[in-house]
């Protein structure tokens, strides 16, 4: 054993003395308690849309009242005739339509006390459910209004909720009985607008039958105020679902733009596909497509979020069809939609550890502070709630669930301090 020298003993004594002196100091701070990973974030305002069988519901603002299991019955809310939808941009909440089912258009909301209140409205009365919009920031927004011209995209100021002009795509008309620009896809990247173009015929169904079996996107340069080009992809039809149901996603890491071509949902041909326009390009990537038949068929892709070369979407566990009473006795709104992560390089789909959804909520996932958030409503398990997934660690955790409060129709996170 090594012996302590006199100097070693003195040093040890001095160290002990100093430690004792510090511990006796009245200014000593208490040690920082360990962070509880299950503690609810105090700086977040949770925005929750709930809904009933008839799609009516409310918007709830959960600050200090949020918990892992939430009963909304005693919490103030803003009443809605149609509770699906909602988007948060720069800590501001926007939504399709107003408080009443008859108020068709775009709404903006603000906090008044402990609940949301209306803060502006743009009416698009002839559109029924067909109002598509894009809010870029407080000063820049776009929307589609058939009454103002199907091949025109309207510009508006989200801060004032006033129309301020339009982007005209009328030069792309081919004389079809039904034509539209931006009804289903309105995206912005590199100061360019990416807008879907439709040429076809309209029946009583909400989908348009295209003249040619292809999808088209026009690219409009906002710097030159000119149409830079139109890109098409054959063997795919019908970009998007309902016009307020966004079926495109910009991967903020790679800057690749992904869009869903749902296909004809009556006959499910051509099949549903996910397409891509790569970073810096204005044309569809001819080397890339995700086909629903590689995972399930008949079925389709009906939600999308892209992050770091992964696409997140729901894939049905059994064949199903939106029209025609379903396939093999399984209707489209059963608990059959499992959230999956698809690697865009290998095209391998990995099912996430979450309860399957029944497609009453149309909301896509979103990224916040290192986690991707997903919504699921499951009738068999009486579950209506949100999950969070860490794409780096692969960990899945239940964020919250509603208790006796209907379906979860939307979930967003805002900063309480702004």
mmCIF file of C-alpha atoms in Angstrom:
data_model
loop_
_atom_site.group_PDB
_atom_site.id
_atom_site.type_symbol
_atom_site.label_atom_id
_atom_site.label_comp_id
_atom_site.label_asym_id
_atom_site.label_seq_id
_atom_site.Cartn_x
_atom_site.Cartn_y
_atom_site.Cartn_z
ATOM 1 C CA UNK A 1 0.000 0.000 0.000
ATOM 2 C CA UNK A 2 1.262 3.454 -0.868
ATOM 3 C CA UNK A 3 2.030 5.587 2.212
ATOM 4 C CA UNK A 4 0.775 9.159 2.542
ATOM 5 C CA UNK A 5 3.507 11.739 2.919
ATOM 6 C CA UNK A 6 3.278 14.779 5.175
ATOM 7 C CA UNK A 7 2.405 16.934 2.164
ATOM 8 C CA UNK A 8 -0.303 14.477 1.166
ATOM 9 C CA UNK A 9 -1.845 14.544 4.641
ATOM 10 C CA UNK A 10 -1.789 18.339 4.668
ATOM 11 C CA UNK A 11 -3.428 18.524 1.261
ATOM 12 C CA UNK A 12 -6.166 16.123 2.323
ATOM 13 C CA UNK A 13 -6.802 18.143 5.493
ATOM 14 C CA UNK A 14 -6.986 21.380 3.511
ATOM 15 C CA UNK A 15 -9.447 19.850 1.032
ATOM 16 C CA UNK A 16 -11.657 18.611 3.876
ATOM 17 C CA UNK A 17 -11.553 22.030 5.515
ATOM 18 C CA UNK A 18 -12.529 23.801 2.312
ATOM 19 C CA UNK A 19 -15.417 21.407 1.662
ATOM 20 C CA UNK A 20 -16.681 21.899 5.206
ATOM 21 C CA UNK A 21 -16.384 25.650 4.912
ATOM 22 C CA UNK A 22 -18.312 25.683 1.611
ATOM 23 C CA UNK A 23 -21.052 23.477 2.979
ATOM 24 C CA UNK A 24 -21.479 25.830 5.907
ATOM 25 C CA UNK A 25 -21.800 28.901 3.681
ATOM 26 C CA UNK A 26 -25.270 30.457 3.920
ATOM 27 C CA UNK A 27 -25.081 31.380 0.189
ATOM 28 C CA UNK A 28 -24.773 27.781 -0.953
ATOM 29 C CA UNK A 29 -27.455 26.859 -3.558
ATOM 30 C CA UNK A 30 -29.470 23.702 -3.245
ATOM 31 C CA UNK A 31 -28.520 21.033 -5.796
ATOM 32 C CA UNK A 32 -30.635 21.103 -8.986
ATOM 33 C CA UNK A 33 -33.235 18.334 -8.836
ATOM 34 C CA UNK A 34 -33.140 15.806 -11.666
ATOM 35 C CA UNK A 35 -35.402 16.507 -14.659
ATOM 36 C CA UNK A 36 -38.533 14.374 -14.698
ATOM 37 C CA UNK A 37 -39.042 13.161 -18.274
ATOM 38 C CA UNK A 38 -42.774 12.715 -17.609
ATOM 39 C CA UNK A 39 -43.299 16.258 -16.312
ATOM 40 C CA UNK A 40 -45.609 18.312 -18.497
ATOM 41 C CA UNK A 41 -43.864 21.258 -20.202
ATOM 42 C CA UNK A 42 -44.937 24.451 -18.440
ATOM 43 C CA UNK A 43 -44.070 26.764 -21.340
ATOM 44 C CA UNK A 44 -46.344 24.979 -23.835
ATOM 45 C CA UNK A 45 -49.956 25.807 -24.621
ATOM 46 C CA UNK A 46 -51.695 22.724 -25.966
ATOM 47 C CA UNK A 47 -54.355 23.443 -28.578
ATOM 48 C CA UNK A 48 -56.926 20.659 -28.708
ATOM 49 C CA UNK A 49 -59.811 20.200 -31.130
ATOM 50 C CA UNK A 50 -62.393 17.661 -30.050
ATOM 51 C CA UNK A 51 -65.362 16.384 -32.028
ATOM 52 C CA UNK A 52 -68.543 14.371 -31.911
ATOM 53 C CA UNK A 53 -70.281 12.047 -34.346
ATOM 54 C CA UNK A 54 -71.624 15.047 -36.291
ATOM 55 C CA UNK A 55 -68.168 16.708 -36.589
ATOM 56 C CA UNK A 56 -69.125 19.575 -34.273
ATOM 57 C CA UNK A 57 -66.851 20.310 -31.347
ATOM 58 C CA UNK A 58 -64.587 22.951 -29.896
ATOM 59 C CA UNK A 59 -61.112 24.443 -29.603
ATOM 60 C CA UNK A 60 -59.549 24.186 -26.159
ATOM 61 C CA UNK A 61 -56.479 26.006 -24.827
ATOM 62 C CA UNK A 62 -54.671 23.931 -22.220
ATOM 63 C CA UNK A 63 -51.950 25.729 -20.293
ATOM 64 C CA UNK A 64 -51.699 24.945 -16.609
ATOM 65 C CA UNK A 65 -54.782 22.710 -16.876
ATOM 66 C CA UNK A 66 -53.146 20.133 -19.153
ATOM 67 C CA UNK A 67 -52.446 16.624 -17.924
ATOM 68 C CA UNK A 68 -51.724 13.168 -19.278
ATOM 69 C CA UNK A 69 -55.429 12.272 -19.017
ATOM 70 C CA UNK A 70 -57.788 15.154 -19.738
ATOM 71 C CA UNK A 71 -61.490 15.592 -19.145
ATOM 72 C CA UNK A 72 -62.533 18.654 -21.149
ATOM 73 C CA UNK A 73 -66.026 18.982 -19.655
ATOM 74 C CA UNK A 74 -65.143 21.821 -17.233
ATOM 75 C CA UNK A 75 -62.724 23.702 -19.516
ATOM 76 C CA UNK A 76 -63.833 26.832 -21.466
ATOM 77 C CA UNK A 77 -63.776 26.406 -25.246
ATOM 78 C CA UNK A 78 -64.643 28.029 -28.561
ATOM 79 C CA UNK A 79 -67.606 26.281 -30.188
ATOM 80 C CA UNK A 80 -67.271 24.980 -33.763
ATOM 81 C CA UNK A 81 -69.785 23.569 -36.206
ATOM 82 C CA UNK A 82 -66.966 21.655 -37.921
ATOM 83 C CA UNK A 83 -64.039 20.784 -35.695
ATOM 84 C CA UNK A 84 -61.583 19.083 -38.072
ATOM 85 C CA UNK A 85 -58.489 20.986 -39.139
ATOM 86 C CA UNK A 86 -56.435 23.814 -37.743
ATOM 87 C CA UNK A 87 -52.837 24.918 -38.309
ATOM 88 C CA UNK A 88 -50.379 26.882 -36.168
ATOM 89 C CA UNK A 89 -47.947 29.212 -37.946
ATOM 90 C CA UNK A 90 -45.591 31.478 -35.969
ATOM 91 C CA UNK A 91 -47.595 30.808 -32.804
ATOM 92 C CA UNK A 92 -50.905 31.861 -34.385
ATOM 93 C CA UNK A 93 -53.855 29.517 -34.913
ATOM 94 C CA UNK A 94 -55.701 29.381 -38.246
ATOM 95 C CA UNK A 95 -58.523 27.136 -39.355
ATOM 96 C CA UNK A 96 -60.851 26.439 -42.213
ATOM 97 C CA UNK A 97 -64.374 27.861 -41.695
ATOM 98 C CA UNK A 98 -65.880 29.741 -38.778
ATOM 99 C CA UNK A 99 -67.896 28.967 -35.660
ATOM 100 C CA UNK A 100 -71.016 28.036 -37.648
ATOM 101 C CA UNK A 101 -71.255 25.411 -40.355
ATOM 102 C CA UNK A 102 -72.565 28.142 -42.674
ATOM 103 C CA UNK A 103 -69.384 30.247 -42.234
ATOM 104 C CA UNK A 104 -67.227 28.941 -45.073
ATOM 105 C CA UNK A 105 -63.748 30.398 -45.447
ATOM 106 C CA UNK A 106 -60.624 30.993 -43.348
ATOM 107 C CA UNK A 107 -60.516 31.871 -39.655
ATOM 108 C CA UNK A 108 -57.819 33.292 -37.407
ATOM 109 C CA UNK A 109 -57.901 33.007 -33.619
ATOM 110 C CA UNK A 110 -56.395 34.764 -30.605
ATOM 111 C CA UNK A 111 -56.330 34.100 -26.882
ATOM 112 C CA UNK A 112 -58.794 36.013 -24.708
ATOM 113 C CA UNK A 113 -58.379 35.100 -21.094
ATOM 114 C CA UNK A 114 -58.127 31.331 -20.932
ATOM 115 C CA UNK A 115 -59.775 30.432 -24.246
ATOM 116 C CA UNK A 116 -59.627 31.173 -27.964
ATOM 117 C CA UNK A 117 -61.679 33.863 -29.687
ATOM 118 C CA UNK A 118 -62.199 34.844 -33.325
ATOM 119 C CA UNK A 119 -59.639 37.309 -34.682
ATOM 120 C CA UNK A 120 -60.508 37.636 -38.368
ATOM 121 C CA UNK A 121 -62.314 35.815 -41.158
ATOM 122 C CA UNK A 122 -62.110 35.609 -44.959
ATOM 123 C CA UNK A 123 -65.293 34.340 -46.578
ATOM 124 C CA UNK A 124 -65.275 31.923 -49.527
ATOM 125 C CA UNK A 125 -69.028 31.217 -49.623
ATOM 126 C CA UNK A 126 -69.197 29.245 -52.877
ATOM 127 C CA UNK A 127 -66.588 26.674 -51.895
ATOM 128 C CA UNK A 128 -68.481 24.505 -49.382
ATOM 129 C CA UNK A 129 -65.625 22.389 -47.975
ATOM 130 C CA UNK A 130 -63.262 23.304 -50.808
ATOM 131 C CA UNK A 131 -61.093 25.968 -49.231
ATOM 132 C CA UNK A 132 -57.370 25.385 -49.424
ATOM 133 C CA UNK A 133 -54.947 27.838 -47.845
ATOM 134 C CA UNK A 134 -51.304 28.396 -46.998
ATOM 135 C CA UNK A 135 -50.019 30.715 -44.275
ATOM 136 C CA UNK A 136 -46.295 31.412 -44.719
ATOM 137 C CA UNK A 137 -45.949 34.046 -41.987
ATOM 138 C CA UNK A 138 -47.830 37.011 -40.519
ATOM 139 C CA UNK A 139 -47.489 38.988 -43.754
ATOM 140 C CA UNK A 140 -47.854 36.301 -46.454
ATOM 141 C CA UNK A 141 -50.713 33.934 -47.183
ATOM 142 C CA UNK A 142 -52.538 32.291 -50.092
ATOM 143 C CA UNK A 143 -55.911 30.614 -50.567
ATOM 144 C CA UNK A 144 -58.107 29.113 -53.255
ATOM 145 C CA UNK A 145 -61.589 30.471 -53.921
ATOM 146 C CA UNK A 146 -63.540 29.076 -56.866
ATOM 147 C CA UNK A 147 -65.790 32.143 -56.887
ATOM 148 C CA UNK A 148 -62.760 34.325 -57.655
ATOM 149 C CA UNK A 149 -61.663 32.056 -60.507
ATOM 150 C CA UNK A 150 -60.654 28.420 -60.414
ATOM 151 C CA UNK A 151 -57.287 29.066 -62.073
ATOM 152 C CA UNK A 152 -56.393 31.905 -59.723
ATOM 153 C CA UNK A 153 -54.754 31.759 -56.300
ATOM 154 C CA UNK A 154 -55.731 34.542 -53.916
ATOM 155 C CA UNK A 155 -53.133 36.392 -51.842
ATOM 156 C CA UNK A 156 -53.941 37.632 -48.330
ATOM 157 C CA UNK A 157 -52.354 39.237 -45.300
ATOM 158 C CA UNK A 158 -52.724 36.815 -42.355
ATOM 159 C CA UNK A 159 -52.210 39.602 -39.821
ATOM 160 C CA UNK A 160 -55.154 41.661 -41.073
ATOM 161 C CA UNK A 161 -57.016 38.748 -42.708
ATOM 162 C CA UNK A 162 -57.568 40.861 -45.835
ATOM 163 C CA UNK A 163 -57.228 39.805 -49.478
ATOM 164 C CA UNK A 164 -54.393 41.731 -51.151
ATOM 165 C CA UNK A 165 -54.200 40.340 -54.692
ATOM 166 C CA UNK A 166 -53.957 37.155 -56.731
ATOM 167 C CA UNK A 167 -51.645 34.885 -58.728
ATOM 168 C CA UNK A 168 -53.130 34.125 -62.150
ATOM 169 C CA UNK A 169 -52.693 30.694 -63.749
ATOM 170 C CA UNK A 170 -55.361 31.245 -66.411
ATOM 171 C CA UNK A 171 -52.765 30.859 -69.168
ATOM 172 C CA UNK A 172 -52.694 27.138 -68.320
ATOM 173 C CA UNK A 173 -56.353 26.634 -69.309
ATOM 174 C CA UNK A 174 -57.095 23.983 -71.918
ATOM 175 C CA UNK A 175 -60.845 24.600 -72.032
ATOM 176 C CA UNK A 176 -61.860 21.698 -69.770
ATOM 177 C CA UNK A 177 -65.234 21.853 -68.059
ATOM 178 C CA UNK A 178 -63.492 21.846 -64.666
ATOM 179 C CA UNK A 179 -60.185 23.593 -64.053
ATOM 180 C CA UNK A 180 -58.453 24.611 -60.843
ATOM 181 C CA UNK A 181 -55.073 25.845 -59.620
ATOM 182 C CA UNK A 182 -54.182 25.421 -55.955
ATOM 183 C CA UNK A 183 -57.363 23.687 -54.875
ATOM 184 C CA UNK A 184 -55.380 20.803 -53.380
ATOM 185 C CA UNK A 185 -51.689 21.765 -53.189
ATOM 186 C CA UNK A 186 -50.371 25.157 -52.058
ATOM 187 C CA UNK A 187 -46.733 24.944 -50.974
ATOM 188 C CA UNK A 188 -43.830 27.394 -50.890
ATOM 189 C CA UNK A 189 -40.109 26.689 -51.170
ATOM 190 C CA UNK A 190 -37.206 28.886 -52.361
ATOM 191 C CA UNK A 191 -39.599 31.802 -52.955
ATOM 192 C CA UNK A 192 -41.579 29.691 -55.399
ATOM 193 C CA UNK A 193 -45.194 28.535 -55.160
ATOM 194 C CA UNK A 194 -45.954 24.892 -55.965
ATOM 195 C CA UNK A 195 -49.583 24.679 -57.075
ATOM 196 C CA UNK A 196 -51.569 21.683 -58.332
ATOM 197 C CA UNK A 197 -53.324 22.043 -61.690
ATOM 198 C CA UNK A 198 -56.528 20.174 -62.499
ATOM 199 C CA UNK A 199 -58.129 19.657 -65.909
ATOM 200 C CA UNK A 200 -61.122 17.359 -66.023
ATOM 201 C CA UNK A 201 -64.804 16.834 -65.294
ATOM 202 C CA UNK A 202 -66.689 17.153 -62.042
ATOM 203 C CA UNK A 203 -69.506 14.841 -60.939
ATOM 204 C CA UNK A 204 -71.407 14.632 -57.664
ATOM 205 C CA UNK A 205 -68.356 13.064 -55.987
ATOM 206 C CA UNK A 206 -65.758 15.421 -54.552
ATOM 207 C CA UNK A 207 -62.954 14.028 -56.718
ATOM 208 C CA UNK A 208 -62.366 15.369 -60.229
ATOM 209 C CA UNK A 209 -61.924 12.912 -63.079
ATOM 210 C CA UNK A 210 -58.845 14.108 -64.997
ATOM 211 C CA UNK A 211 -58.740 14.243 -68.791
ATOM 212 C CA UNK A 212 -55.363 12.505 -68.800
ATOM 213 C CA UNK A 213 -54.040 10.003 -66.263
ATOM 214 C CA UNK A 214 -51.396 12.253 -64.751
ATOM 215 C CA UNK A 215 -50.902 14.869 -62.047
ATOM 216 C CA UNK A 216 -49.533 18.350 -62.661
ATOM 217 C CA UNK A 217 -47.899 20.995 -60.495
ATOM 218 C CA UNK A 218 -47.206 24.525 -61.680
ATOM 219 C CA UNK A 219 -44.211 26.371 -60.223
ATOM 220 C CA UNK A 220 -44.604 30.126 -59.856
ATOM 221 C CA UNK A 221 -41.550 32.294 -59.198
ATOM 222 C CA UNK A 222 -42.515 34.961 -56.658
ATOM 223 C CA UNK A 223 -39.404 36.988 -57.477
ATOM 224 C CA UNK A 224 -40.139 37.384 -61.187
ATOM 225 C CA UNK A 225 -43.922 36.945 -60.809
ATOM 226 C CA UNK A 226 -43.941 34.425 -63.644
ATOM 227 C CA UNK A 227 -44.859 30.769 -64.098
ATOM 228 C CA UNK A 228 -41.496 29.037 -64.215
ATOM 229 C CA UNK A 229 -42.822 25.734 -65.481
ATOM 230 C CA UNK A 230 -45.341 22.891 -65.129
ATOM 231 C CA UNK A 231 -44.205 19.416 -64.092
ATOM 232 C CA UNK A 232 -46.294 16.291 -64.615
ATOM 233 C CA UNK A 233 -46.186 12.671 -63.448
ATOM 234 C CA UNK A 234 -47.993 10.004 -65.444
ATOM 235 C CA UNK A 235 -49.725 7.010 -63.912
ATOM 236 C CA UNK A 236 -50.997 8.990 -60.933
ATOM 237 C CA UNK A 237 -54.125 11.089 -60.349
ATOM 238 C CA UNK A 238 -55.832 13.261 -57.761
ATOM 239 C CA UNK A 239 -53.293 15.143 -55.674
ATOM 240 C CA UNK A 240 -54.784 15.327 -52.209
ATOM 241 C CA UNK A 241 -58.131 14.575 -50.627
ATOM 242 C CA UNK A 242 -60.454 17.245 -49.302
ATOM 243 C CA UNK A 243 -59.144 20.681 -50.121
ATOM 244 C CA UNK A 244 -58.605 21.583 -46.442
ATOM 245 C CA UNK A 245 -56.806 18.283 -45.817
ATOM 246 C CA UNK A 246 -53.160 18.966 -46.634
ATOM 247 C CA UNK A 247 -51.455 16.056 -48.397
ATOM 248 C CA UNK A 248 -48.027 17.506 -49.014
ATOM 249 C CA UNK A 249 -45.039 17.901 -46.723
ATOM 250 C CA UNK A 250 -41.758 19.758 -46.974
ATOM 251 C CA UNK A 251 -38.879 17.936 -45.302
ATOM 252 C CA UNK A 252 -37.291 20.810 -43.378
ATOM 253 C CA UNK A 253 -34.010 18.896 -43.083
ATOM 254 C CA UNK A 254 -33.495 17.939 -46.746
ATOM 255 C CA UNK A 255 -35.813 20.544 -48.341
ATOM 256 C CA UNK A 256 -37.400 17.815 -50.482
ATOM 257 C CA UNK A 257 -41.110 18.296 -51.200
ATOM 258 C CA UNK A 258 -43.402 15.243 -50.984
ATOM 259 C CA UNK A 259 -46.986 15.051 -52.299
ATOM 260 C CA UNK A 260 -49.630 12.322 -52.227
ATOM 261 C CA UNK A 261 -51.444 11.342 -55.398
ATOM 262 C CA UNK A 262 -54.415 9.578 -53.843
ATOM 263 C CA UNK A 263 -55.737 8.135 -57.098
ATOM 264 C CA UNK A 264 -59.367 7.516 -57.984
ATOM 265 C CA UNK A 265 -60.932 6.477 -54.679
ATOM 266 C CA UNK A 266 -63.903 4.829 -56.364
ATOM 267 C CA UNK A 267 -61.979 2.226 -58.370
ATOM 268 C CA UNK A 268 -58.567 2.769 -56.734
ATOM 269 C CA UNK A 269 -56.820 2.842 -60.103
ATOM 270 C CA UNK A 270 -54.312 4.222 -60.669
ATOM 271 C CA UNK A 271 -53.075 3.280 -57.239
ATOM 272 C CA UNK A 272 -52.143 5.801 -54.580
ATOM 273 C CA UNK A 273 -48.544 7.067 -54.700
ATOM 274 C CA UNK A 274 -46.226 9.404 -52.848
ATOM 275 C CA UNK A 275 -44.131 11.540 -55.212
ATOM 276 C CA UNK A 276 -41.188 13.873 -54.685
ATOM 277 C CA UNK A 277 -39.721 17.105 -56.018
ATOM 278 C CA UNK A 278 -36.141 17.253 -54.789
ATOM 279 C CA UNK A 279 -34.372 20.221 -53.273
ATOM 280 C CA UNK A 280 -33.546 22.881 -55.855
ATOM 281 C CA UNK A 281 -35.683 21.184 -58.538
ATOM 282 C CA UNK A 282 -38.977 22.233 -60.107
ATOM 283 C CA UNK A 283 -39.838 18.860 -61.661
ATOM 284 C CA UNK A 284 -41.021 15.566 -60.213
ATOM 285 C CA UNK A 285 -38.215 13.167 -59.394
ATOM 286 C CA UNK A 286 -38.606 10.426 -62.071
ATOM 287 C CA UNK A 287 -36.566 7.967 -59.982
ATOM 288 C CA UNK A 288 -38.790 8.055 -56.904
ATOM 289 C CA UNK A 289 -42.270 6.882 -55.981
ATOM 290 C CA UNK A 290 -43.833 5.067 -53.051
ATOM 291 C CA UNK A 291 -46.703 2.812 -54.185
ATOM 292 C CA UNK A 292 -49.427 1.725 -51.783
ATOM 293 C CA UNK A 293 -49.403 -1.742 -53.383
ATOM 294 C CA UNK A 294 -45.936 -2.294 -51.927
ATOM 295 C CA UNK A 295 -47.539 -2.159 -48.469
ATOM 296 C CA UNK A 296 -51.279 -2.881 -48.853
ATOM 297 C CA UNK A 297 -53.833 -3.033 -51.660
ATOM 298 C CA UNK A 298 -56.509 -1.996 -52.256
ATOM 299 C CA UNK A 299 -55.930 0.964 -49.985
ATOM 300 C CA UNK A 300 -54.357 4.413 -50.218
ATOM 301 C CA UNK A 301 -52.101 6.943 -48.533
ATOM 302 C CA UNK A 302 -54.197 9.523 -46.684
ATOM 303 C CA UNK A 303 -51.784 11.426 -44.396
ATOM 304 C CA UNK A 304 -48.173 12.547 -44.668
ATOM 305 C CA UNK A 305 -45.276 14.157 -42.839
ATOM 306 C CA UNK A 306 -41.652 14.134 -44.029
ATOM 307 C CA UNK A 307 -38.605 14.536 -41.809
ATOM 308 C CA UNK A 308 -34.939 13.767 -42.459
ATOM 309 C CA UNK A 309 -35.449 11.315 -45.356
ATOM 310 C CA UNK A 310 -38.322 9.557 -43.621
ATOM 311 C CA UNK A 311 -41.985 9.738 -44.598
ATOM 312 C CA UNK A 312 -44.617 9.234 -41.893
ATOM 313 C CA UNK A 313 -48.034 8.040 -42.993
ATOM 314 C CA UNK A 314 -50.808 5.617 -42.091
ATOM 315 C CA UNK A 315 -51.033 2.224 -43.799
ATOM 316 C CA UNK A 316 -54.159 0.113 -43.378
ATOM 317 C CA UNK A 317 -53.788 -3.333 -41.827
ATOM 318 C CA UNK A 318 -56.310 -4.799 -44.293
ATOM 319 C CA UNK A 319 -57.588 -3.996 -47.772
ATOM 320 C CA UNK A 320 -60.129 -1.200 -47.683
ATOM 321 C CA UNK A 321 -61.892 1.315 -49.904
ATOM 322 C CA UNK A 322 -63.321 4.773 -49.268
ATOM 323 C CA UNK A 323 -66.295 4.036 -51.539
ATOM 324 C CA UNK A 324 -68.295 0.885 -52.163
ATOM 325 C CA UNK A 325 -68.861 -0.248 -48.583
ATOM 326 C CA UNK A 326 -65.288 -1.275 -47.909
ATOM 327 C CA UNK A 327 -63.330 -4.403 -48.738
ATOM 328 C CA UNK A 328 -63.835 -7.756 -46.981
ATOM 329 C CA UNK A 329 -66.321 -6.130 -44.628
ATOM 330 C CA UNK A 330 -63.814 -3.581 -43.310
ATOM 331 C CA UNK A 331 -64.956 -0.002 -43.757
ATOM 332 C CA UNK A 332 -62.570 2.909 -44.268
ATOM 333 C CA UNK A 333 -63.222 4.370 -40.809
ATOM 334 C CA UNK A 334 -62.484 1.249 -38.759
ATOM 335 C CA UNK A 335 -59.473 0.942 -36.444
ATOM 336 C CA UNK A 336 -57.176 -0.202 -39.247
ATOM 337 C CA UNK A 337 -54.795 2.718 -39.899
ATOM 338 C CA UNK A 338 -51.349 2.169 -38.387
ATOM 339 C CA UNK A 339 -48.763 4.953 -38.275
ATOM 340 C CA UNK A 340 -45.596 3.966 -40.144
ATOM 341 C CA UNK A 341 -42.138 5.387 -40.779
ATOM 342 C CA UNK A 342 -40.953 4.794 -44.368
ATOM 343 C CA UNK A 343 -37.279 5.192 -45.231
ATOM 344 C CA UNK A 344 -37.188 6.993 -48.602
ATOM 345 C CA UNK A 345 -33.938 5.221 -49.579
ATOM 346 C CA UNK A 346 -34.911 1.625 -48.814
ATOM 347 C CA UNK A 347 -38.717 2.181 -48.981
ATOM 348 C CA UNK A 348 -39.005 -0.072 -45.937
ATOM 349 C CA UNK A 349 -41.979 0.701 -43.686
ATOM 350 C CA UNK A 350 -41.678 0.324 -39.919
ATOM 351 C CA UNK A 351 -44.893 0.291 -37.910
ATOM 352 C CA UNK A 352 -44.756 2.591 -34.890
ATOM 353 C CA UNK A 353 -45.878 1.357 -31.473
ATOM 354 C CA UNK A 354 -49.200 3.205 -31.383
ATOM 355 C CA UNK A 355 -52.837 2.187 -31.390
ATOM 356 C CA UNK A 356 -54.310 2.145 -34.917
ATOM 357 C CA UNK A 357 -56.460 5.091 -35.987
ATOM 358 C CA UNK A 358 -59.935 5.093 -37.536
ATOM 359 C CA UNK A 359 -59.548 8.130 -39.857
ATOM 360 C CA UNK A 360 -61.910 10.607 -38.250
ATOM 361 C CA UNK A 361 -59.112 13.083 -37.622
ATOM 362 C CA UNK A 362 -57.370 14.284 -40.794
ATOM 363 C CA UNK A 363 -54.429 15.978 -39.110
ATOM 364 C CA UNK A 364 -50.920 15.171 -40.261
ATOM 365 C CA UNK A 365 -48.069 14.678 -37.769
ATOM 366 C CA UNK A 366 -45.862 17.627 -36.807
ATOM 367 C CA UNK A 367 -42.369 18.152 -35.377
ATOM 368 C CA UNK A 368 -41.712 20.006 -32.121
ATOM 369 C CA UNK A 369 -38.599 20.108 -29.912
ATOM 370 C CA UNK A 370 -37.129 16.819 -31.080
ATOM 371 C CA UNK A 371 -40.373 14.826 -31.219
ATOM 372 C CA UNK A 372 -42.901 14.042 -33.948
ATOM 373 C CA UNK A 373 -46.507 14.100 -32.722
ATOM 374 C CA UNK A 374 -49.274 11.825 -34.013
ATOM 375 C CA UNK A 375 -53.037 11.612 -33.410
ATOM 376 C CA UNK A 376 -54.969 8.386 -33.023
ATOM 377 C CA UNK A 377 -58.630 7.661 -32.325
ATOM 378 C CA UNK A 378 -59.409 4.022 -31.615
ATOM 379 C CA UNK A 379 -62.991 2.888 -31.014
ATOM 380 C CA UNK A 380 -62.249 -0.606 -29.728
ATOM 381 C CA UNK A 381 -59.873 0.673 -27.043
ATOM 382 C CA UNK A 382 -61.932 3.837 -26.389
ATOM 383 C CA UNK A 383 -58.779 5.849 -27.015
ATOM 384 C CA UNK A 384 -58.565 9.423 -28.280
ATOM 385 C CA UNK A 385 -55.125 10.916 -27.833
ATOM 386 C CA UNK A 386 -51.695 11.890 -29.086
ATOM 387 C CA UNK A 387 -48.339 10.131 -29.193
ATOM 388 C CA UNK A 388 -44.841 11.521 -29.465
ATOM 389 C CA UNK A 389 -42.004 9.789 -31.277
ATOM 390 C CA UNK A 390 -38.309 10.590 -31.008
ATOM 391 C CA UNK A 391 -36.862 9.863 -34.485
ATOM 392 C CA UNK A 392 -33.297 9.714 -33.102
ATOM 393 C CA UNK A 393 -33.907 7.194 -30.326
ATOM 394 C CA UNK A 394 -36.995 5.441 -31.693
ATOM 395 C CA UNK A 395 -38.844 5.960 -28.400
ATOM 396 C CA UNK A 396 -42.646 6.239 -28.529
ATOM 397 C CA UNK A 397 -44.524 7.794 -25.625
ATOM 398 C CA UNK A 398 -48.183 8.624 -25.090
ATOM 399 C CA UNK A 399 -48.454 12.409 -24.818
ATOM 400 C CA UNK A 400 -52.011 12.508 -23.482
ATOM 401 C CA UNK A 401 -55.440 11.010 -23.900
ATOM 402 C CA UNK A 402 -58.934 12.457 -23.598
ATOM 403 C CA UNK A 403 -61.341 11.061 -21.039
ATOM 404 C CA UNK A 404 -65.038 11.179 -21.906
ATOM 405 C CA UNK A 405 -64.459 14.114 -24.242
ATOM 406 C CA UNK A 406 -65.194 12.782 -27.725
ATOM 407 C CA UNK A 407 -62.688 12.293 -30.498
ATOM 408 C CA UNK A 408 -59.387 14.124 -30.777
ATOM 409 C CA UNK A 409 -59.772 16.046 -34.045
ATOM 410 C CA UNK A 410 -56.640 18.179 -33.829
ATOM 411 C CA UNK A 411 -53.633 18.852 -31.636
ATOM 412 C CA UNK A 412 -51.065 21.654 -31.836
ATOM 413 C CA UNK A 413 -48.447 23.194 -29.550
ATOM 414 C CA UNK A 414 -47.979 26.924 -29.027
ATOM 415 C CA UNK A 415 -45.535 28.935 -26.916
ATOM 416 C CA UNK A 416 -47.278 30.282 -23.819
ATOM 417 C CA UNK A 417 -44.786 33.111 -23.450
ATOM 418 C CA UNK A 418 -45.400 34.754 -26.833
#
